[in-house]
Amino acid sequence: MNETAVRPASEAADPALDALRRVWGYPAFRGLQHEIVSHIAGGGDALVLMPTGAGKSLCYQVPSLVREGTGVVVSPLIALMQDQVDALRENGVRAEYLNSTLSAEDARRVERAMRAGELDLLYVAPERLLTDRCLELLDGSRIALFAIDEAHCVSQWGHDFRPEYLGLSVLHERFPSVPRIALTATADPQTRREIRERLALDDAREFVSSFDRPNIRYTIVEKDEPRRQLLGLLNGELRGAAGIVYCATRKRVEETATALRAQGFDALPYHAGLPVEERAANQSRFLREDGVVMVATIAFGMGIDKPDVRFVAHLDMPKSVEGYYQETGRAGRDGLPSQAWMAYGLQDVVNNRRLIDESEAGDEHKRVSRAKLDAMVALAEADGCRRVLLLRYFGEASGPCGNCDNCLTPPERWDATEAARKLLSCIYRIRQASGFGFGAHHVIGVLRGEREDKILERGHDRLSTFGIGADIDARTWHAVLRQLVARGLVEVAHERYGALELTETAVPVLKGRQQVMLAKASLARAERVKGGRSRTRTPGADPALAIGLDEDSAGRFAKLRVWRLDTAKSHGVPPYVIFHDATLAEIARRAPTGLDDLRGIPGVGATKLVRYGAALLEALSAA
Ligand code: ADP
Ligand code: ZN
């Protein structure tokens, strides 16, 4: 207490803010962080819902420093504990972890330190925590709080279910007076309820933060040649930037990674079919080196807290808006401009539909899955602000964002009433003539009057709708069809290989009683939106442009990154553990010449200033 007496009153009054500034070098809390931290520091329980990248970790790390004893963090991701602990240690925090990767000797050392009260934070895998040995260790230690990270893992409905999480209610029974904080980025009410029930968090205060990620730019383009389109995106200012490319299948992952490597990208594959060691090695390179592109199935990503992922690209459409948001949310945790880009086509709808229909799930589950897919399709086909739709999906109202494709280049709309009628009646006629429906390619072929074998064999060239749409090109017809599917006028039935069927909603349009305005989906527009094209840089350029640095600063930024990579390698930690891109960018902008110039730069805490300040200045002044 002596210490506080000499500090200015305002600082002493808020030990949490003081810790944030001193240890992390951040000037202020973000969003709900301050409230959450105060609540936990005061001994309350909390359920925290924040999108990826919003800053959940500080919500338990700061109170762990402020409260007496050790903060115990339950985290399911053993492979990432080491990095989290390294990052804390770089800031001078006394952190350790206990999991199966530790030798018996190291584990004993950690346990001793814990009992002696020498730890600020201890990360533990859930299965480890539930052992008698670990519970006894906790009995014999002073505990500041329990943090349960990725708390949605208790949900049996979710895709990340971990049975060990169900055992965590023991924490409440055994340590009733220790505050608990459960955190997740999964926001739906069902999961929230389950977390409360299963973790006995009935009285916990709920903190729901805005799910907006303003620095992420959303773009969804019509899928044409997805790999070429992806290259179009990456060959601009994103060259040299770290990113994730999601594909639906292992095969596509492999092919895409190979194609990107052939174009000079440092691309690595990741999917459940790869040997464990190869997966681990690829993940480690992604985390520890700059500018690696991970091409992956959704098996990759949970718990990856690499802050400088500059883009997340989807070559196939996710099954739900939740999935899309979680995956795209891995971009730009450092708050710098980042891209979420997706190529989407009708085949994505067909494939996802088939997966749902052929799954073993019960009818109710299938109904829910279909509704989720419909919402995803609606997002992909939207002609208004993507962010408004995304946030509305999570129950938040907002206005046009100015940072999505549709805001930046509003799609032109056209009166598609006549075209829609032609398409709908063509689907109807074909079904009437054959007794069953046909797929998009066939229907559009009939509309355009193509004399293809399949059309002639079926006698569809004699239908009244044959050739009535010859004036519109096939691509436009596909765009019209996709939008009609998204609006629920047409259904894609998987049992017949993507056969098209009309729904009740189609009737008023078919009868000419309802006007249909559609967005002009043109490839030209898709090309314009990605922006980076016009300023194409040489291969291997650093992504300074992507984060908005001028030429002088970009030069310093490049020097700093080289220094950081060397330092990270010699310390055996990922580069962002030394300093984030955002911090390096700010240093580059300020062009510091002495240690005093570094003080107050966000991300330069007291420990890092001492540890790296001089080396960093030296790196900057070197020619
Ligand atoms: P989450 O776990 O919610 O995905 P993190 O805790 O990893 O997010 O935080 C995301 C990034 O934002 C981290 O790199 C973190 O250092 C940074 N961050 C969090 N809170 C702040 C803050 N108050 N000021 C500056 N940076 C912050
Ligand atoms: Zn927008």
CSV table of N, CA and C and ligand atoms in Angstrom, one decimal, residues 20 26 28-30 33 50-58 305 307 333-334 580, ligand 1:
chain,number,residue,atom,x,y,z
A,20,LEU,N,-3.4,-2.1,-17.1
A,20,LEU,CA,-3.5,-2.2,-18.5
A,20,LEU,C,-2.5,-1.3,-19.2
A,26,TYR,N,-1.4,-0.4,-23.3
A,26,TYR,CA,-2.6,0.1,-23.9
A,26,TYR,C,-3.2,1.3,-23.2
A,28,ALA,N,-6.3,2.5,-23.1
A,28,ALA,CA,-7.7,2.5,-22.6
A,28,ALA,C,-8.3,1.1,-22.8
A,29,PHE,N,-9.3,0.8,-22.0
A,29,PHE,CA,-10.1,-0.4,-22.3
A,29,PHE,C,-10.9,-0.2,-23.5
A,30,ARG,N,-11.4,-1.3,-24.1
A,30,ARG,CA,-12.3,-1.2,-25.3
A,30,ARG,C,-13.6,-1.7,-24.9
A,33,GLN,N,-14.9,-4.0,-21.8
A,33,GLN,CA,-13.8,-4.6,-21.0
A,33,GLN,C,-13.7,-4.0,-19.6
A,50,MET,N,-18.5,-11.9,-26.8
A,50,MET,CA,-17.8,-10.9,-27.6
A,50,MET,C,-17.3,-11.6,-28.8
A,51,PRO,N,-17.4,-10.8,-29.9
A,51,PRO,CA,-16.9,-11.5,-31.2
A,51,PRO,C,-15.4,-11.7,-31.1
A,52,THR,N,-14.9,-12.6,-31.9
A,52,THR,CA,-13.5,-12.9,-32.0
A,52,THR,C,-12.8,-11.6,-32.3
A,53,GLY,N,-11.7,-11.4,-31.5
A,53,GLY,CA,-10.8,-10.2,-31.8
A,53,GLY,C,-11.2,-9.0,-31.0
A,54,ALA,N,-12.3,-9.1,-30.2
A,54,ALA,CA,-12.8,-7.9,-29.5
A,54,ALA,C,-12.0,-7.7,-28.2
A,55,GLY,N,-11.3,-8.8,-27.8
A,55,GLY,CA,-10.4,-8.6,-26.6
A,55,GLY,C,-10.9,-9.3,-25.4
A,56,LYS,N,-11.3,-10.5,-25.5
A,56,LYS,CA,-11.8,-11.3,-24.4
A,56,LYS,C,-10.7,-11.6,-23.3
A,57,SER,N,-9.5,-11.8,-23.8
A,57,SER,CA,-8.4,-12.3,-22.9
A,57,SER,C,-8.2,-11.3,-21.8
A,58,LEU,N,-8.1,-10.0,-22.1
A,58,LEU,CA,-7.9,-9.0,-21.1
A,58,LEU,C,-8.9,-9.0,-20.0
A,305,ASP,N,-5.1,-17.2,-32.2
A,305,ASP,CA,-5.2,-15.8,-32.0
A,305,ASP,C,-4.1,-14.9,-32.6
A,307,PRO,N,-2.9,-12.2,-34.5
A,307,PRO,CA,-3.6,-10.9,-34.6
A,307,PRO,C,-3.5,-10.3,-36.0
A,333,ARG,N,-7.7,-9.2,-36.0
A,333,ARG,CA,-7.8,-9.0,-34.5
A,333,ARG,C,-7.1,-7.8,-34.0
A,334,ASP,N,-6.0,-7.4,-34.7
A,334,ASP,CA,-5.3,-6.3,-34.3
A,334,ASP,C,-5.9,-4.9,-34.6
A,580,HIS,N,2.8,-6.4,-32.0
A,580,HIS,CA,1.8,-6.5,-33.1
A,580,HIS,C,2.2,-5.6,-34.3
B,1,ADP,P1,-10.5,-12.5,-28.5
B,1,ADP,O1,-10.0,-13.5,-27.5
B,1,ADP,O2,-11.8,-11.8,-28.0
B,1,ADP,O3,-10.6,-13.0,-29.8
B,1,ADP,P2,-8.1,-11.1,-27.9
B,1,ADP,O4,-8.2,-11.2,-26.4
B,1,ADP,O5,-7.2,-12.1,-28.5
B,1,ADP,O6,-9.5,-11.3,-28.6
B,1,ADP,O7,-7.7,-9.7,-28.3
B,1,ADP,C1,-7.7,-9.3,-29.7
B,1,ADP,C2,-6.6,-8.3,-29.9
B,1,ADP,O8,-6.9,-7.1,-29.4
B,1,ADP,C3,-5.3,-8.7,-29.1
B,1,ADP,O9,-4.3,-8.7,-30.0
B,1,ADP,C4,-5.2,-7.7,-28.0
B,1,ADP,O10,-3.9,-7.5,-27.6
B,1,ADP,C5,-5.9,-6.5,-28.6
B,1,ADP,N1,-6.6,-5.7,-27.5
B,1,ADP,C6,-7.5,-6.2,-26.7
B,1,ADP,N2,-8.0,-5.2,-25.8
B,1,ADP,C7,-7.3,-4.1,-26.2
B,1,ADP,C8,-7.3,-2.7,-25.7
B,1,ADP,N3,-8.0,-2.3,-24.7
B,1,ADP,N4,-6.4,-1.9,-26.3
B,1,ADP,C9,-5.6,-2.3,-27.3
B,1,ADP,N5,-5.6,-3.5,-27.8
B,1,ADP,C10,-6.4,-4.4,-27.3
